[in-house]
Amino acid sequence: MVHDILRLIFPDLCCHCGEPLVGDERNICTLCLSKITWTHNAAHSENDTEIRLTGRIPVVAAASLLEFHKGNVAQSIIHQIKYHGNTQLAHQFGTILGEELKASRRFDDIDIVAPVPLFWWRHLRRGYNQSQLLAAEVAKTLQCQLSTNNLYRRRHTPSQTHRNRQQRIDNMVSAFSVRSPKQLEGKHLLLIDDVLTTGATTESCYHALQSIPDLRISVATLAITVS
Ligand SMILES: [Zn+2]
């Protein structure tokens, strides 16, 4: 009741168009939801996500939920999650990502889900890691372990935005490390990130993981950039 009255005075707004939400709408309005471009690529091998990682990371499987380009709904969703602390939106879309991966049956034998980590002070300053929020929902849906401390970012890396492909790779060299490689031996790890752009961040995570015996790696991101 109180919530309903408050909602009349201070309506929740759609994360993309800014219009007041009505009825059962949460975070995003029905119209904007209908405009989302879903990749539906989780069920298919050699999909766009896997092709982007080809020759760089030997993944078991990879998938992305949304197509991301400048000005589209996915960009607003990522922006809200990353910079405006919209954790509800992260939970909402992390759950959809998890369900999509589960339905594909290609991620059935995942043992551990791990987010791409932030450097500790950035995590502290932001108060959360957006990829961790997504990873938590995916782990819940796939019913496997969530690991948030083993893979870690060793140093601060300046934002990848406005960097070209080679600059992104150089920026990410030796950015990550693993505290306890033993815990990952023989496991199938699912690495979660918010957006796959050039794949430089994911590749840098792989470099920190590649010497671990019998570790298999899969990758899932909320969105993948399209031109
Ligand atoms: Zn809207």
Short mmCIF file of C-alpha atoms and ligand atoms in Angstrom, two decimals:
data_model
loop_
_atom_site.label_atom_id
_atom_site.label_comp_id
_atom_site.label_asym_id
_atom_site.label_seq_id
_atom_site.Cartn_x
_atom_site.Cartn_y
_atom_site.Cartn_z
CA MET A 1 0.00 0.00 0.00
CA VAL A 2 2.69 2.49 1.08
CA HIS A 3 4.81 1.35 -1.85
CA ASP A 4 1.87 1.88 -4.23
CA ILE A 5 1.28 5.42 -2.91
CA LEU A 6 4.99 6.24 -3.10
CA ARG A 7 5.04 4.89 -6.63
CA LEU A 8 2.24 7.28 -7.58
CA ILE A 9 4.19 10.26 -6.22
CA PHE A 10 7.67 9.10 -7.27
CA PRO A 11 7.14 6.66 -10.12
CA ASP A 12 9.95 4.24 -11.03
CA LEU A 13 11.26 5.10 -14.46
CA CYS A 14 12.22 2.91 -17.38
CA CYS A 15 16.03 2.52 -17.58
CA HIS A 16 16.00 3.26 -21.31
CA CYS A 17 13.22 5.72 -22.26
CA GLY A 18 12.71 7.28 -18.81
CA GLU A 19 8.92 6.93 -18.92
CA PRO A 20 7.13 5.99 -15.67
CA LEU A 21 6.71 2.26 -15.18
CA VAL A 22 3.18 0.93 -14.78
CA GLY A 23 1.56 -2.27 -13.51
CA ASP A 24 3.99 -5.16 -13.21
CA GLU A 25 6.79 -3.42 -15.09
CA ARG A 26 10.10 -3.50 -13.25
CA ASN A 27 13.19 -1.48 -14.25
CA ILE A 28 12.29 -1.43 -17.93
CA CYS A 29 8.99 -0.72 -19.69
CA THR A 30 7.21 -3.25 -21.89
CA LEU A 31 7.86 -1.25 -25.05
CA CYS A 32 11.64 -1.04 -24.45
CA LEU A 33 11.70 -4.70 -23.45
CA SER A 34 10.17 -5.51 -26.83
CA LYS A 35 12.93 -3.53 -28.57
CA ILE A 36 15.78 -5.57 -27.07
CA THR A 37 17.82 -7.53 -29.57
CA TRP A 38 18.45 -10.92 -27.97
CA THR A 39 21.28 -12.90 -29.55
CA HIS A 40 19.71 -16.30 -28.73
CA ASN A 41 23.21 -17.64 -29.34
CA ALA A 42 23.69 -19.77 -26.20
CA ALA A 43 22.36 -22.94 -27.80
CA HIS A 44 24.63 -22.72 -30.83
CA SER A 45 28.31 -23.57 -31.11
CA GLU A 46 30.44 -21.31 -33.30
CA ASN A 47 28.16 -18.41 -32.42
CA ASP A 48 29.32 -14.77 -32.52
CA THR A 49 30.67 -14.89 -28.97
CA GLU A 50 32.73 -18.02 -29.65
CA ILE A 51 33.99 -16.69 -32.97
CA ARG A 52 35.23 -13.52 -31.27
CA LEU A 53 37.27 -15.61 -28.84
CA THR A 54 38.57 -18.06 -31.45
CA GLY A 55 42.32 -18.47 -31.51
CA ARG A 56 42.68 -16.63 -28.22
CA ILE A 57 40.84 -18.69 -25.62
CA PRO A 58 40.06 -22.36 -26.08
CA VAL A 59 36.55 -22.23 -24.62
CA VAL A 60 34.25 -25.20 -24.14
CA ALA A 61 31.27 -22.94 -24.84
CA ALA A 62 30.55 -19.21 -24.91
CA ALA A 63 27.41 -17.12 -25.14
CA SER A 64 26.03 -13.60 -24.79
CA LEU A 65 22.47 -12.57 -24.06
CA LEU A 66 22.05 -9.16 -25.73
CA GLU A 67 23.35 -7.30 -28.76
CA PHE A 68 24.95 -4.04 -27.67
CA HIS A 69 25.47 -0.94 -29.77
CA LYS A 70 25.48 2.79 -29.15
CA GLY A 71 22.06 4.05 -28.12
CA ASN A 72 20.26 0.72 -27.92
CA VAL A 73 18.38 -0.72 -24.95
CA ALA A 74 21.27 -3.03 -23.99
CA GLN A 75 23.58 -0.02 -23.64
CA SER A 76 21.12 1.58 -21.20
CA ILE A 77 20.83 -1.66 -19.23
CA ILE A 78 24.62 -2.04 -18.94
CA HIS A 79 25.02 1.66 -18.09
CA GLN A 80 22.40 1.43 -15.33
CA ILE A 81 23.98 -1.68 -13.89
CA LYS A 82 27.55 -0.44 -14.12
CA TYR A 83 27.36 3.21 -13.19
CA HIS A 84 24.02 3.79 -11.45
CA GLY A 85 23.97 0.89 -9.01
CA ASN A 86 20.79 -0.60 -10.45
CA THR A 87 21.32 -3.95 -8.79
CA GLN A 88 17.68 -4.99 -9.43
CA LEU A 89 18.34 -4.77 -13.14
CA ALA A 90 21.50 -6.90 -12.70
CA HIS A 91 19.48 -9.53 -10.83
CA GLN A 92 16.72 -9.44 -13.46
CA PHE A 93 19.03 -9.87 -16.45
CA GLY A 94 21.49 -12.16 -14.63
CA THR A 95 18.59 -14.53 -14.07
CA ILE A 96 17.55 -14.40 -17.74
CA LEU A 97 21.18 -15.06 -18.75
CA GLY A 98 21.31 -18.04 -16.38
CA GLU A 99 18.06 -19.45 -17.73
CA GLU A 100 19.25 -19.09 -21.31
CA LEU A 101 22.50 -20.93 -20.51
CA LYS A 102 20.59 -23.64 -18.65
CA ALA A 103 18.11 -24.16 -21.49
CA SER A 104 20.95 -24.52 -24.01
CA ARG A 105 22.26 -27.63 -22.15
CA ARG A 106 25.77 -26.63 -23.28
CA PHE A 107 26.69 -25.41 -19.78
CA ASP A 108 25.43 -28.44 -17.86
CA ASP A 109 28.77 -29.54 -16.39
CA ILE A 110 29.96 -26.15 -15.10
CA ASP A 111 31.48 -26.55 -11.61
CA ILE A 112 32.31 -22.96 -10.72
CA VAL A 113 31.02 -19.56 -11.85
CA ALA A 114 33.41 -16.61 -11.48
CA PRO A 115 32.95 -12.95 -12.41
CA VAL A 116 35.67 -10.89 -14.08
CA PRO A 117 36.98 -9.13 -10.96
CA LEU A 118 37.40 -5.42 -10.41
CA PHE A 119 40.55 -4.00 -8.81
CA TRP A 120 39.86 -3.91 -5.06
CA TRP A 121 39.64 -0.15 -4.66
CA ARG A 122 37.34 0.24 -7.64
CA HIS A 123 35.13 -2.47 -6.15
CA LEU A 124 35.21 -0.63 -2.82
CA ARG A 125 34.43 2.73 -4.42
CA ARG A 126 31.60 1.41 -6.60
CA GLY A 127 30.30 -0.74 -3.76
CA TYR A 128 29.72 -3.75 -5.97
CA ASN A 129 31.07 -5.55 -9.01
CA GLN A 130 28.43 -5.61 -11.77
CA SER A 131 29.80 -8.87 -13.20
CA GLN A 132 29.60 -10.44 -9.75
CA LEU A 133 25.91 -9.54 -9.48
CA LEU A 134 25.31 -11.25 -12.82
CA ALA A 135 27.50 -14.23 -11.89
CA ALA A 136 25.60 -14.75 -8.62
CA GLU A 137 22.31 -15.13 -10.51
CA VAL A 138 23.88 -17.43 -13.10
CA ALA A 139 25.41 -19.63 -10.37
CA LYS A 140 22.04 -19.81 -8.64
CA THR A 141 20.25 -20.81 -11.83
CA LEU A 142 22.89 -23.37 -12.87
CA GLN A 143 23.10 -24.56 -9.26
CA CYS A 144 26.85 -24.40 -9.01
CA GLN A 145 29.47 -22.74 -6.86
CA LEU A 146 30.15 -19.00 -7.09
CA SER A 147 33.80 -18.01 -6.71
CA THR A 148 34.48 -14.31 -6.15
CA ASN A 149 37.94 -14.24 -4.56
CA ASN A 150 40.17 -16.73 -6.32
CA LEU A 151 40.63 -14.93 -9.62
CA TYR A 152 41.58 -11.34 -8.82
CA ARG A 153 42.73 -8.16 -10.55
CA ARG A 154 46.34 -7.44 -9.64
CA ARG A 155 46.41 -3.82 -10.64
CA HIS A 156 44.21 -0.96 -11.70
CA THR A 157 43.62 -0.89 -15.45
CA PRO A 158 42.35 2.36 -16.95
CA SER A 159 38.97 2.14 -18.71
CA GLN A 160 38.94 0.22 -21.98
CA THR A 161 36.45 2.64 -23.51
CA HIS A 162 38.03 4.79 -26.27
CA ARG A 163 40.95 2.36 -26.73
CA ASN A 164 41.57 0.50 -29.94
CA ARG A 165 42.03 -3.25 -30.10
CA GLN A 166 45.85 -3.26 -29.60
CA GLN A 167 45.65 -0.66 -26.80
CA ARG A 168 43.04 -2.78 -25.06
CA ILE A 169 45.29 -5.84 -25.24
CA ASP A 170 48.34 -3.88 -23.98
CA ASN A 171 46.25 -2.35 -21.18
CA MET A 172 45.23 -5.76 -19.90
CA VAL A 173 48.61 -7.58 -19.92
CA SER A 174 49.14 -9.44 -16.63
CA ALA A 175 46.12 -7.70 -15.11
CA PHE A 176 44.78 -10.82 -13.38
CA SER A 177 46.09 -13.57 -11.15
CA VAL A 178 44.79 -16.59 -9.22
CA ARG A 179 45.16 -17.01 -5.45
CA SER A 180 44.56 -20.75 -5.27
CA PRO A 181 45.10 -22.55 -8.60
CA LYS A 182 44.64 -25.88 -6.81
CA GLN A 183 40.93 -25.15 -6.26
CA LEU A 184 40.42 -24.94 -10.01
CA GLU A 185 42.33 -28.05 -11.07
CA GLY A 186 40.16 -30.39 -13.15
CA LYS A 187 37.18 -28.02 -12.97
CA HIS A 188 34.96 -26.42 -15.57
CA LEU A 189 34.91 -22.69 -14.91
CA LEU A 190 32.32 -20.29 -16.31
CA LEU A 191 33.71 -16.77 -16.53
CA ILE A 192 31.10 -13.97 -16.47
CA ASP A 193 31.55 -10.43 -17.79
CA ASP A 194 29.12 -7.61 -18.58
CA VAL A 195 30.10 -6.80 -22.18
CA LEU A 196 32.29 -8.63 -24.68
CA THR A 197 33.96 -6.04 -26.92
CA THR A 198 37.34 -7.12 -28.32
CA GLY A 199 37.71 -9.94 -25.80
CA ALA A 200 40.93 -8.44 -24.37
CA THR A 201 39.70 -8.62 -20.76
CA THR A 202 38.54 -12.21 -21.09
CA GLU A 203 41.81 -13.14 -22.76
CA SER A 204 43.78 -11.59 -19.92
CA CYS A 205 41.77 -13.66 -17.41
CA TYR A 206 42.59 -16.73 -19.48
CA HIS A 207 46.33 -15.96 -19.28
CA ALA A 208 46.07 -16.07 -15.49
CA LEU A 209 44.24 -19.41 -15.66
CA GLN A 210 45.87 -21.25 -18.55
CA SER A 211 48.57 -23.09 -16.60
CA ILE A 212 46.08 -24.72 -14.21
CA PRO A 213 46.02 -28.48 -14.95
CA ASP A 214 42.84 -29.81 -16.60
CA LEU A 215 40.91 -26.58 -16.17
CA ARG A 216 38.24 -26.08 -18.82
CA ILE A 217 36.85 -22.61 -19.41
CA SER A 218 33.54 -21.31 -20.74
CA VAL A 219 32.49 -17.68 -21.05
CA ALA A 220 29.16 -15.89 -20.78
CA THR A 221 28.52 -12.17 -21.05
CA LEU A 222 25.37 -10.13 -20.64
CA ALA A 223 26.02 -8.41 -23.97
CA ILE A 224 28.23 -8.50 -27.03
CA THR A 225 29.05 -5.41 -29.07
CA VAL A 226 27.82 -5.37 -32.66
CA SER A 227 28.68 -2.76 -35.26
ZN ZN B 1 11.06 2.31 -21.81
#
